[in-house]
Amino acid sequence: MSSYQKNGSGSGAEYQTIGDANATNGSGGPKKAWWARLDFAICIGFVVVIAGVVGLHHHFGYDPQAIIDNAMEDTSSVVIKKDGSLALFDDRQRYVLEDYDAKSTWTSFLPGVAGYFGKPVWAFYVNRGQGVATFGTESKETPILEFNPANKAYQSTSLLGFRTFVRGTRHDGSSFQVEPFSGATSRNLATDDLSENDDKPKRIFYVGTNEMEIEEIDGASELQTNVQYYILPEEDFAALVRRTTFTNLGTSDLTLEALDGLARMEPYGGLIDWGLKNMGRTLEGWMGVYHADDTLTKPFYKLSTETSDSAQIKIEEAGHYCLSFIEDDNVQPGLLPIVYDTSKVFGKDTTLDMPRALMSSSVEEILANPQYGWAKTSSAFAALTGITLKPGENITIASVYGKANHISEVEQIGAHVTVPGYIAQKFERAREFVNDLAAGVDIKTVNPLFDGTVKQMFLDNGLRGGFPTILGNVDGETTYDEDPSVKVFHSFSRIHGDLERDYNAFKIVPTYFSQGPGNYRDIAQNRRNDVTFFPRMGSFDIQMFLSYIQADGYEPLTVESVVYRFPDPAKADEVAAEVTNDAKSAKTLGEVLKGGAFRPGQIFELCEQLEINMGVEKDVFINTILAEAEDRAMAVFGQGYWADHWDYYIDLIDAYLSVFPDGEEALMYEKPLRYFFSTATVKPRSEKYVLTLTYDGKSKHVQQLDATYFDDQKVDEQEAFRNQNTGLLGLEASWQRTEAGQPFMSSAIAKLFLLGSLKYAMRDAWGVGVEYEGGRPGWLDSMNGLPGMVGSGMPETYELKLLLEYVKKVVSTYERDIVIPMELATMVDTINDALDTLLAAGLAEPEVEDFENDVPKEMFEYWDVVAAARENYRNDVEYYFSGETKTLVWSDVDTMIGRWLEQIDLGIERSFKIATVGYGDEGDSGIPATFFAYEITKYELNENKSKVGLPCVNAKAMKVKKFPLFLEGPVRYMKVIKDDPERMKDIYDRVKVSGLRDTKLDMYFLSASLEGQTFDMGRQIAFAPGWLENQSIWMHMSYKYYLQLIKGKLFDQFFDEMKGGGILPFMDPDVYGRSLMECSSFIASSAFPDPSIVGEGFLPRLSGSTAEFMDMWKIMFLGPELFSLDKDGKLKMTLTPALPSWLFEDEEGTVDPSFDEDGAHIVQFKLFASIPVTYHNPGGENLYGIPPKKYEVTMADGTVVSVDGPSLDAETAAAVRKMKSVASIDAYF
C-alpha cells in the first residue's frame, strides 16, 4: 500500500502517493515531498513542523485535550481519581509517573532476571525519550546500546536510543508525520498557563517490577503510542523485548507507515566499551552488518575480528541481532525488514536530531534502495508500511534484541519468537516469575502503596544480595545444616554499576542461574534476613561469611557465588551416568564434574558446547548433580581492607537465632571453618607511619599511608595450586594452610573469638575507637582520608562490644572450651599482661580538659605494646599457621572477655567526654561521636621508606582530634542501649534537635555541617553540601537509624518518622521525583545550594536501605524473636508484631478495611513465602509488641490446631518452621 504526502496547502489541498513516477514538479522532474521543500531555517523539529499542518485538517471545534482525556479513560491503563488526578498505581499495579519527560531526571533499570532457566540481558532506563538508555549482555563492556553515565544518558537517550517515526493518512483527507516521545513536544510544566500544553501529547511512565512502559496520547494526531520493555524469560538465548503499539484514537480509518527501533546499534566484538569511548571512529573500521539470509529481516551486527593488536587473530563469530514483527495471536507473522543504514533515515544530520532522509522519501523507497553497514555505527529500525487501522484499533510491533553466538542461530530464534502469542505469553511469564520471587512478602493492608513498596524492597534487596535458591534436595523438609544434599545458591545478584553509580563494573552472567559478584559489605548486609524468608538455608550465610575471616582479622572485598566440586571421582561418574542418556555423554559429563569447580550455569553451558545429551529434565539434571556435590565459598581480595566488613556478623547470627535458637550450639562448635587467604598484607606501623607534607605544604606531619601491600610471597604460595591443564588456580589457593600443607580450620566460636581479640587489639590510644589501620575506613567509605589521619571509629567499638558480649554468652551458656591457634594465644597473653600493667598503674579516668593533651604515658605504652603484639601475631601467620593450637577453658574466656568489656565501656564513656566539634557544635550535644583521629606529636625516624621514598617513623606520643556529628554514631550506639528505653528516648530527642536533623525535609543528615573541616578527611568534604556524602540524606544510614527506633520499642517515634515522610513510600512523590517504591542512595538535602532539587532522590535501588527496610518489615509483622526456647529448652513460636492502626483502617486512604466474620479488622501476609498468616485485631488498634491471645493453625490435611496463649507449642512451632504440613495461621489479638 502506498504512503501519502500533502500536495499544496490550505483546506483544499490534495494528497498523492509518495514515489509516484507521474508526480512531477514544475520542471517535469519528480515532485519532492512537501517537508523536503520547507526552508530548514523553520524546520526546527520533526514534530513541530508537522503539528502546524495537522491542525489545518480538523473540523471546527476540534479539541486535542478532549481526545487525550477520552483516551485516558478508555485506552490508557491509568486510574483517574475522583478529583481528576491520576492515582499512583495503574490497573496493573504499576507505579505511574505523569509527564515524566518534563520533570527532573532520574534513572532506574529492569531487574535483569530471566528465570532460573533463562539468560538475562541488562537494561537501564531514564525518564527521557523512550526510556531505555543502554542495554546489553553480561557487563557494560558488551553493550547493544552503548553504556553512558546518567549525565550523558539524559542528553543522548532521546537521540541515540529508541526512536519512532510515524506517518499517518486519514481517509478524511488529513495526514500527519510525528515522532512520538520527541523532546520537541514535551509539555512545559514551568509555565504559568498550563493550557499552553493542551495541544501537546500526554506522556506517562509505568514502572512495574519486571517491566517498563511509556505511553503517549497525542490529541493532535489522534494517535496513542505505547512502548513496553521486558527481559525475555526462560529461554536459552538472552534478549530484550520491545513492544510498540499504535492505537487509532480518531473517528476515521488511519493508514500508517513507520520506522521503529534503535538509532544506534552497537555490534558485538568482545569488550568494546573502552573502544567506543576512546577510539570510536577507529573501532568503526571493524564494524559490519551481516545478514542471515538474502532479506533485510535478519541483520547481524558484529566486528570482523577482535581488535587486539597481536600476532594471534581471532575471527568474531558472535553478533547482535534485531528481529521485528507484527504480533499476532493466531497466525505466525513474517519478519519485518530492518533499516540499518543510519544515513537512510537521518541523511547528513549527524546529530540524529532530524530524520532528514526520511523526510524526503517514503519507507518503501528506503527499503527499495541499497543500504550500507560497513565502517560505521548502524541503526536497527523495523519498517512498517501500509497498515490501516479502523477507529479504536491498534497494532503492535514486537522487536527482539539480543546476542547470538553465530549468525546461523538467528534464523532459529526468529522462528521461535514469532510463534503466535509467544511475546504476550512471555510477558506474562516475566511478571509472574518476579511476583513468585517476591512471594515472601506478599502482604495485604489498607495501604496498597505500602504493600507494593514492601514487594519492591524485597526484590531490590535480593538483586543486591542474591535470592537464596534451594538446590539438590529441593522437595524435602530438611535444612542445609541437617542434610548435605541440600545446597544453597544465590541467584540474580550483582554489584550496582548503574548510570548514576558509573564507577562500579557490574556483571550479570548470561547463563542459567545467572548471578554476578558483589561487594562484601553489600552482600553481608543484604543477606541479613535470608533465613527469615528461606528457613531451609539454615546457617549457610553465617558459615560462608565466617569462613571469609582471615588470620589477620580482615576480609576480602568481593564475594562471588559458591562453586561446587566432586572430591570423589567415582561419585562424579555415577551421577553423570544417571543424568545422561548415552555413554558418550556420560563419559564427557563425568570428566567435566571431575575436572574442577563449577557453577550451575557453567554446567549447562558446557553441556551445550560439548554436546552432552541430558537424559532428564533440566531441573532434575542440576539437582541430581548438586545433591552429591560439595559446595565451596568463593571470594577475591580486590583492593583494601575495609574496617566494617565484620560489623554485620552479629546481625546475621541474630537473624538465624530468631528462627533456629536450637541450632546455636551446633553452629558455634561443630562446624569447622577455613580461613580466607588474601594476597595483601597489612604493614606494621613502622612501615606505614610516614612523615610527609601537610596539604598546604607549609609544614610536615605524620600520616598512615599505603597501609597494605600486595604480597608477592603470598602469590607464590597460591601458584602451587595452579592447574597445569586449565591454567586456573585451584580452590585451595584461597584458603590458609599449615606449614604441613593442610587447611587450618576452627570452630565458628573460635573464629569469632579471634576476630574479637584482634579488633580489641586495634583500639586506639585513648581506648575509644577501633583504628582504621588497614588503609580503609568503615561503612562511611567517603571518609577515605581518615585512615591517613591515624583515624579510629566508634561504630566499630559498639560492634566490638556486641561481638564480645555474644562470645561471652555462648561460652558461659554451653560451658564449652575454645580451641584457638597457638599464635593467637601468644597475642592474647601479651594483651592481658599489658592490661594488668595498665591497671596496676592506677591511672585516674581523664576529665574533659585532659583530652586536649597528649595521651597519658601509661595508656600510650599500653597501646604500643598491644599494637606490637598484634603485628607480631600477623607476622607469625602471614603465610601459614603452625598448626599448633591451645585450648582456652570456657570460664577463663568468660572472665577475660569480661575484663575487656570493662575497658570498652570505659572507652565509650571517654568518647562522650571527647565529644564532637564542628560548625555550630560546641561538643555539648550529648550525642555519641562517630570518628576520632590522632596527631602524632612526637616521633623518631626509622630506617624504612614509603613506596615514594618518604621517611617512616615510630610514634612516641599522640593527641586526639575531633570531628563533627555523624548519624552513624548514634545509630550504632543505639544497638547497645536498645533495652534501655529511657536512654533510647534521650538519644532520639537529642538527635532530633541537633545539627543532624534536616528541619526542612524532616529527615536526618548523614553528617552535620562540615563547614570548616579540612580536605584531609577524604572525598566527603570535596562534594557540595547536601550532595553525595556531604550532609545529604543518606537513605541507608537514615534507615539504619529508623530501624534502631523500632528495635528499641520507640514505636510512636518510629511510625511518626515513617508517616512524616522519612521512610518510603510516605515521601512527597513530586519532591522525591521518582517511584516511591524505589530507594535511592541519597536525597539532596536542604543544605544543597540549588533549592530546585532539594528532596530529590539520586543513585537508585540496589542500596543497603532495602536490608534495613526488610528488617523493619520483619519487626513490624513478625516481631524481634519469632522462635525461641522456653525455660525448659523447648522450641516455641511467638508472633509479636508492631503494626499501627492505620494499616488496618486508614481514614485518609482509598481502600476499605477488611474484617473477619466477627467484625475484627484483619491484615494478611505470608510467612516463609508459603504460609498465609492473618492477624485478627478487634477495633483495629495499634499492635505494638503485643502477642496474640490465641492461634488457629490449619494443617495441610485440613485439621485445625487451636492454641491459647501468646506462643505456639514445640510440636506446632516445629511444623510451622518446616512449612510443608502447615496451610495457614490465624492469630487473634
Coordinates of N, CA, C and O in Angstrom, one line a residue, residues 383-514:
A383 N 10.7 -1.6 9.9 CA 10.0 -0.8 8.8 C 8.6 -1.4 8.7 O 8.3 -2.5 8.4
L384 N 7.6 -0.5 8.9 CA 6.2 -0.8 8.8 C 5.6 0.0 7.7 O 5.8 1.3 7.7
T385 N 4.9 -0.6 6.8 CA 4.3 0.1 5.7 C 2.9 -0.4 5.4 O 2.6 -1.6 5.7
G386 N 2.0 0.5 5.0 CA 0.7 0.2 4.5 C -0.2 -0.5 5.5 O -0.9 -1.4 5.1
I387 N -0.3 -0.1 6.7 CA -1.2 -0.7 7.7 C -2.3 0.3 8.0 O -2.1 1.5 8.2
T388 N -3.6 -0.2 7.8 CA -4.7 0.6 8.1 C -5.4 0.2 9.4 O -5.7 -1.0 9.6
L389 N -5.7 1.2 10.2 CA -6.4 0.9 11.5 C -7.7 1.6 11.5 O -7.8 2.8 11.2
K390 N -8.7 0.8 11.8 CA -10.0 1.4 12.0 C -10.1 2.2 13.3 O -9.2 2.0 14.2
P391 N -11.0 3.0 13.5 CA -11.1 3.8 14.8 C -11.1 2.8 16.0 O -11.9 1.8 16.0
G392 N -10.2 3.1 16.9 CA -10.1 2.2 18.1 C -9.2 1.0 18.0 O -8.9 0.4 18.9
E393 N -8.8 0.7 16.7 CA -8.0 -0.5 16.5 C -6.5 -0.1 16.8 O -6.1 1.1 16.8
N394 N -5.7 -1.2 17.1 CA -4.3 -1.0 17.3 C -3.5 -2.1 16.7 O -4.0 -3.1 16.3
I395 N -2.2 -1.8 16.6 CA -1.3 -2.8 16.1 C 0.0 -2.7 16.9 O 0.4 -1.7 17.4
T396 N 0.6 -3.9 17.1 CA 1.8 -3.9 17.9 C 3.0 -4.5 17.2 O 2.9 -5.6 16.6
I397 N 4.1 -3.7 17.1 CA 5.4 -4.2 16.6 C 6.2 -4.8 17.7 O 6.5 -4.1 18.7
A398 N 6.5 -6.1 17.7 CA 7.4 -6.7 18.7 C 8.8 -6.7 18.1 O 9.0 -7.2 16.9
S399 N 9.8 -6.3 18.8 CA 11.2 -6.4 18.4 C 12.0 -7.1 19.5 O 11.8 -6.8 20.7
V400 N 12.8 -8.0 19.1 CA 13.7 -8.8 20.0 C 15.1 -8.4 19.7 O 15.6 -8.7 18.5
Y401 N 15.8 -7.9 20.7 CA 17.2 -7.5 20.5 C 18.1 -8.4 21.4 O 17.8 -8.6 22.6
G402 N 19.1 -9.0 20.9 CA 19.9 -9.9 21.7 C 21.2 -10.2 21.0 O 21.7 -9.6 20.0
K403 N 21.9 -11.2 21.6 CA 23.2 -11.7 21.1 C 23.1 -13.1 20.8 O 22.5 -13.9 21.5
A404 N 23.7 -13.5 19.6 CA 23.8 -14.9 19.2 C 25.2 -15.2 19.0 O 26.0 -14.4 18.6
N405 N 25.6 -16.5 19.3 CA 27.0 -16.9 19.2 C 27.4 -17.1 17.8 O 28.6 -17.1 17.5
H406 N 26.4 -17.2 16.9 CA 26.8 -17.4 15.5 C 25.6 -17.0 14.6 O 24.4 -17.1 15.1
I407 N 25.8 -16.5 13.5 CA 24.7 -16.0 12.6 C 23.7 -17.0 12.3 O 22.5 -16.7 12.1
S408 N 24.1 -18.3 12.3 CA 23.2 -19.4 12.0 C 22.1 -19.5 13.0 O 21.0 -20.1 12.7
E409 N 22.3 -19.0 14.2 CA 21.3 -19.1 15.3 C 20.1 -18.1 15.1 O 19.0 -18.3 15.6
V410 N 20.3 -17.1 14.3 CA 19.3 -16.0 14.2 C 18.1 -16.5 13.5 O 16.9 -16.2 13.9
E411 N 18.2 -17.4 12.5 CA 17.0 -18.0 11.8 C 16.2 -18.8 12.8 O 15.0 -18.6 12.9
Q412 N 16.8 -19.6 13.7 CA 16.1 -20.4 14.7 C 15.4 -19.5 15.7 O 14.2 -19.7 16.0
I413 N 16.1 -18.4 16.1 CA 15.5 -17.5 17.1 C 14.3 -16.8 16.5 O 13.2 -16.7 17.1
G414 N 14.4 -16.4 15.2 CA 13.3 -15.8 14.6 C 12.1 -16.6 14.4 O 11.0 -16.2 14.7
A415 N 12.3 -17.9 14.1 CA 11.2 -18.8 14.0 C 10.5 -19.1 15.4 O 9.3 -19.3 15.5
H416 N 11.3 -19.0 16.4 CA 10.8 -19.3 17.8 C 10.0 -18.1 18.3 O 8.9 -18.4 18.9
V417 N 10.5 -16.9 18.2 CA 9.8 -15.8 18.8 C 8.6 -15.3 18.1 O 7.7 -14.6 18.7
T418 N 8.4 -15.8 16.8 CA 7.2 -15.3 16.1 C 6.1 -16.3 16.2 O 5.0 -16.1 15.5
V419 N 6.2 -17.3 17.0 CA 5.1 -18.3 17.2 C 3.9 -17.4 17.7 O 4.1 -16.6 18.6
P420 N 2.7 -17.7 17.2 CA 1.5 -16.9 17.7 C 1.4 -16.8 19.2 O 1.4 -17.9 19.8
G421 N 1.2 -15.6 19.7 CA 1.0 -15.5 21.2 C 2.3 -15.6 22.0 O 2.2 -15.4 23.2
Y422 N 3.4 -15.8 21.4 CA 4.6 -16.1 22.2 C 5.0 -14.8 23.0 O 5.3 -14.9 24.2
I423 N 5.1 -13.7 22.4 CA 5.5 -12.5 23.1 C 4.6 -12.1 24.2 O 5.1 -11.8 25.3
A424 N 3.3 -12.2 24.0 CA 2.4 -11.9 25.1 C 2.5 -12.9 26.2 O 2.5 -12.5 27.4
Q425 N 2.7 -14.2 25.9 CA 2.8 -15.2 26.9 C 4.1 -15.0 27.7 O 4.1 -15.2 29.0
K426 N 5.2 -14.7 27.1 CA 6.4 -14.5 27.7 C 6.4 -13.2 28.6 O 7.0 -13.2 29.7
F427 N 5.6 -12.2 28.2 CA 5.5 -11.0 29.1 C 4.8 -11.4 30.4 O 5.2 -11.0 31.5
E428 N 3.7 -12.2 30.3 CA 3.0 -12.6 31.5 C 3.9 -13.5 32.3 O 3.8 -13.4 33.6
R429 N 4.7 -14.3 31.7 CA 5.6 -15.2 32.5 C 6.7 -14.3 33.2 O 7.1 -14.6 34.3
A430 N 7.2 -13.3 32.5 CA 8.1 -12.4 33.2 C 7.6 -11.8 34.4 O 8.2 -11.7 35.5
R431 N 6.3 -11.3 34.3 CA 5.7 -10.7 35.5 C 5.4 -11.8 36.6 O 5.7 -11.5 37.8
E432 N 5.0 -12.9 36.2 CA 4.7 -14.0 37.1 C 5.9 -14.4 37.9 O 5.9 -14.7 39.1
F433 N 7.0 -14.6 37.2 CA 8.2 -15.1 37.8 C 8.7 -14.1 38.9 O 9.1 -14.5 40.0
V434 N 8.7 -12.8 38.6 CA 9.2 -11.9 39.6 C 8.2 -11.8 40.8 O 8.6 -11.6 41.9
N435 N 6.9 -11.9 40.5 CA 5.9 -12.0 41.6 C 6.2 -13.2 42.5 O 6.0 -13.1 43.7
D436 N 6.6 -14.3 41.9 CA 6.9 -15.5 42.6 C 8.1 -15.3 43.5 O 8.2 -15.7 44.6
L437 N 9.1 -14.5 43.0 CA 10.3 -14.2 43.7 C 10.0 -13.4 45.0 O 10.6 -13.6 46.0
A438 N 9.0 -12.5 44.8 CA 8.6 -11.6 45.9 C 7.5 -12.2 46.8 O 7.0 -11.5 47.6
A439 N 7.2 -13.5 46.6 CA 6.1 -14.0 47.4 C 6.3 -14.0 48.9 O 5.3 -14.1 49.7
G440 N 7.5 -13.9 49.3 CA 7.8 -14.0 50.7 C 7.3 -12.8 51.5 O 7.2 -12.8 52.7
V441 N 7.0 -11.7 50.7 CA 6.4 -10.5 51.4 C 5.1 -10.1 50.8 O 4.8 -9.0 50.6
D442 N 4.3 -11.1 50.4 CA 3.0 -10.9 49.8 C 2.1 -10.5 51.0 O 1.6 -11.3 51.7
I443 N 1.8 -9.2 51.1 CA 1.0 -8.7 52.2 C -0.2 -8.0 51.7 O -0.3 -7.5 50.6
K444 N -1.2 -7.8 52.6 CA -2.4 -7.1 52.3 C -2.8 -6.3 53.5 O -3.3 -6.8 54.5
T445 N -2.7 -5.0 53.3 CA -3.1 -4.0 54.3 C -4.1 -3.0 53.6 O -4.4 -3.3 52.4
V446 N -4.5 -2.0 54.3 CA -5.4 -1.0 53.6 C -4.5 0.0 52.8 O -5.1 1.0 52.3
N447 N -3.2 -0.2 52.8 CA -2.4 0.8 52.1 C -1.6 0.1 51.0 O -0.5 -0.5 51.2
P448 N -2.2 0.0 49.7 CA -1.6 -0.7 48.6 C -0.2 -0.1 48.3 O 0.7 -0.9 47.8
L449 N 0.0 1.1 48.5 CA 1.3 1.7 48.2 C 2.4 1.1 49.1 O 3.5 0.8 48.7
F450 N 2.0 1.0 50.4 CA 3.0 0.4 51.3 C 3.2 -1.1 50.9 O 4.3 -1.6 50.9
D451 N 2.1 -1.8 50.6 CA 2.2 -3.2 50.2 C 3.2 -3.4 49.0 O 4.0 -4.3 49.0
G452 N 3.0 -2.5 48.0 CA 3.8 -2.5 46.8 C 5.2 -2.2 47.1 O 6.2 -2.7 46.5
T453 N 5.5 -1.3 48.0 CA 6.8 -0.9 48.4 C 7.6 -2.0 49.1 O 8.7 -2.3 48.8
V454 N 6.9 -2.7 49.9 CA 7.5 -3.9 50.6 C 7.9 -4.9 49.5 O 9.1 -5.4 49.6
K455 N 7.1 -5.1 48.6 CA 7.4 -6.1 47.5 C 8.6 -5.6 46.7 O 9.6 -6.4 46.4
Q456 N 8.7 -4.3 46.4 CA 9.8 -3.8 45.6 C 11.1 -3.8 46.4 O 12.2 -4.1 45.9
M457 N 11.0 -3.5 47.7 CA 12.2 -3.5 48.5 C 12.7 -4.9 48.6 O 14.0 -5.1 48.6
F458 N 11.9 -5.9 48.8 CA 12.3 -7.3 48.8 C 13.0 -7.7 47.5 O 14.0 -8.3 47.6
L459 N 12.4 -7.3 46.4 CA 13.0 -7.6 45.1 C 14.4 -6.9 45.0 O 15.4 -7.6 44.6
D460 N 14.5 -5.7 45.3 CA 15.8 -5.0 45.2 C 16.8 -5.5 46.2 O 18.0 -5.5 45.9
N461 N 16.4 -5.9 47.3 CA 17.3 -6.4 48.3 C 17.9 -7.7 47.8 O 19.1 -8.0 47.9
G462 N 17.0 -8.5 47.1 CA 17.5 -9.8 46.5 C 18.4 -9.6 45.3 O 19.4 -10.3 45.1
L463 N 18.2 -8.5 44.6 CA 19.0 -8.2 43.4 C 20.4 -7.8 43.8 O 21.4 -8.0 43.1
R464 N 20.6 -7.2 45.0 CA 21.9 -6.9 45.5 C 22.6 -8.0 46.3 O 23.7 -8.3 46.1
G465 N 21.8 -8.7 47.1 CA 22.4 -9.8 47.9 C 22.2 -11.2 47.3 O 22.9 -12.1 47.7
G466 N 21.3 -11.3 46.3 CA 21.0 -12.6 45.7 C 19.8 -13.3 46.4 O 19.5 -13.0 47.5
F467 N 19.1 -14.0 45.6 CA 17.9 -14.8 46.1 C 18.3 -16.2 46.4 O 18.8 -16.9 45.6
P468 N 18.2 -16.6 47.7 CA 18.7 -17.9 48.1 C 17.8 -19.0 47.3 O 16.6 -18.9 47.4
T469 N 18.5 -19.8 46.6 CA 17.8 -20.8 45.8 C 18.2 -22.2 46.4 O 19.3 -22.5 46.4
I470 N 17.2 -23.0 46.8 CA 17.5 -24.3 47.3 C 17.6 -25.3 46.2 O 16.7 -25.4 45.3
L471 N 18.7 -25.9 46.1 CA 19.0 -26.9 45.0 C 19.4 -28.2 45.7 O 19.5 -28.3 46.9
G472 N 19.6 -29.2 44.9 CA 19.9 -30.6 45.4 C 18.6 -31.2 45.8 O 17.7 -31.5 45.0
N473 N 18.5 -31.4 47.1 CA 17.2 -32.0 47.7 C 16.2 -30.9 47.8 O 16.1 -30.3 48.9
V474 N 15.5 -30.6 46.7 CA 14.6 -29.5 46.7 C 13.2 -29.8 47.3 O 12.5 -28.9 47.7
D475 N 12.9 -31.1 47.4 CA 11.5 -31.4 47.8 C 11.3 -31.8 49.2 O 10.2 -32.0 49.7
G476 N 12.4 -31.9 49.9 CA 12.3 -32.3 51.3 C 12.0 -31.2 52.3 O 11.8 -30.1 51.9
E477 N 12.1 -31.5 53.6 CA 11.9 -30.5 54.6 C 13.2 -30.2 55.4 O 13.2 -29.3 56.2
T478 N 14.2 -30.9 55.1 CA 15.5 -30.8 55.8 C 16.2 -29.5 55.4 O 15.9 -28.9 54.3
T479 N 17.0 -29.0 56.3 CA 17.8 -27.8 56.0 C 19.2 -28.0 55.6 O 19.7 -29.2 55.6
Y480 N 19.9 -27.0 55.2 CA 21.3 -27.1 54.9 C 22.1 -27.7 56.0 O 23.1 -28.4 55.7
D481 N 21.8 -27.4 57.2 CA 22.5 -27.9 58.4 C 22.3 -29.3 58.6 O 23.1 -30.0 59.2
E482 N 21.1 -29.8 58.2 CA 20.7 -31.2 58.6 C 21.0 -32.2 57.5 O 21.2 -33.4 57.7
D483 N 21.1 -31.7 56.2 CA 21.2 -32.6 55.1 C 22.3 -32.1 54.1 O 22.1 -31.0 53.5
P484 N 23.3 -32.9 53.9 CA 24.4 -32.4 53.0 C 23.9 -32.4 51.5 O 24.6 -31.8 50.7
S485 N 22.8 -33.0 51.2 CA 22.3 -32.9 49.8 C 21.5 -31.6 49.5 O 21.2 -31.3 48.4
V486 N 21.2 -30.8 50.6 CA 20.6 -29.5 50.4 C 21.7 -28.5 50.1 O 22.6 -28.3 50.9
K487 N 21.5 -27.8 49.0 CA 22.5 -26.8 48.6 C 21.8 -25.4 48.5 O 20.6 -25.4 48.2
V488 N 22.6 -24.4 48.7 CA 22.0 -23.0 48.6 C 22.9 -22.3 47.6 O 24.1 -22.2 47.7
F489 N 22.2 -21.7 46.6 CA 22.9 -20.9 45.6 C 22.1 -19.6 45.4 O 20.9 -19.6 45.3
H490 N 22.8 -18.5 45.6 CA 22.2 -17.2 45.5 C 22.2 -16.7 44.0 O 23.2 -16.5 43.4
S491 N 21.0 -16.7 43.5 CA 20.8 -16.3 42.1 C 20.4 -14.8 41.9 O 19.9 -14.2 42.8
F492 N 20.8 -14.3 40.8 CA 20.3 -13.0 40.3 C 21.0 -11.8 41.0 O 20.5 -10.7 40.9
S493 N 22.1 -12.0 41.8 CA 22.7 -10.9 42.4 C 23.7 -10.2 41.5 O 24.2 -10.8 40.5
R494 N 24.0 -9.0 41.9 CA 25.0 -8.2 41.1 C 25.5 -7.0 42.0 O 24.7 -6.6 42.8
I495 N 26.6 -6.5 41.7 CA 27.0 -5.2 42.2 C 26.3 -4.1 41.5 O 26.1 -4.3 40.3
H496 N 26.0 -3.0 42.2 CA 25.4 -1.9 41.4 C 26.5 -1.3 40.5 O 27.7 -1.3 40.9
G497 N 26.1 -0.8 39.4 CA 27.0 -0.2 38.4 C 26.2 0.5 37.4 O 26.4 0.6 36.2
D498 N 25.1 1.1 37.9 CA 24.1 1.7 37.1 C 24.5 3.1 36.6 O 25.7 3.5 36.8
L499 N 23.6 3.8 35.9 CA 24.0 5.0 35.2 C 24.5 6.1 36.2 O 25.3 6.9 35.8
E500 N 23.9 6.0 37.4 CA 24.3 7.0 38.4 C 25.5 6.5 39.3 O 26.2 7.3 39.9
R501 N 25.7 5.2 39.3 CA 26.9 4.7 40.0 C 27.8 4.1 39.0 O 28.2 2.9 39.0
D502 N 28.2 5.0 38.1 CA 29.0 4.6 36.9 C 30.4 4.1 37.3 O 31.1 3.6 36.4
Y503 N 30.8 4.2 38.5 CA 32.2 3.9 39.0 C 32.3 2.3 39.1 O 33.4 1.8 39.2
N504 N 31.2 1.6 39.3 CA 31.3 0.2 39.5 C 31.1 -0.6 38.2 O 30.4 -0.2 37.3
A505 N 31.8 -1.7 38.2 CA 31.7 -2.6 37.0 C 30.8 -3.8 37.3 O 31.3 -4.8 37.9
F506 N 29.5 -3.7 37.0 CA 28.6 -4.8 37.3 C 28.8 -5.9 36.3 O 29.4 -5.8 35.2
K507 N 28.3 -7.1 36.7 CA 28.4 -8.2 35.9 C 27.2 -9.1 36.1 O 26.9 -9.5 37.3
I508 N 26.5 -9.4 35.1 CA 25.3 -10.2 35.1 C 25.5 -11.4 34.1 O 25.3 -11.2 32.9
V509 N 26.0 -12.5 34.6 CA 26.4 -13.6 33.7 C 25.2 -14.1 32.9 O 24.2 -14.4 33.5
P510 N 25.3 -14.1 31.6 CA 24.1 -14.6 30.7 C 24.1 -16.1 30.7 O 24.2 -16.7 29.6
T511 N 23.8 -16.7 31.8 CA 23.7 -18.2 31.9 C 22.4 -18.5 32.7 O 21.8 -17.6 33.3
Y512 N 22.1 -19.8 32.7 CA 21.1 -20.2 33.7 C 21.6 -19.9 35.1 O 22.8 -19.9 35.3
F513 N 20.7 -19.7 36.0 CA 21.0 -19.4 37.4 C 22.0 -18.2 37.4 O 23.1 -18.2 38.0
S514 N 21.6 -17.2 36.6 CA 22.5 -16.0 36.5 C 22.8 -15.4 37.8 O 22.0 -15.3 38.7

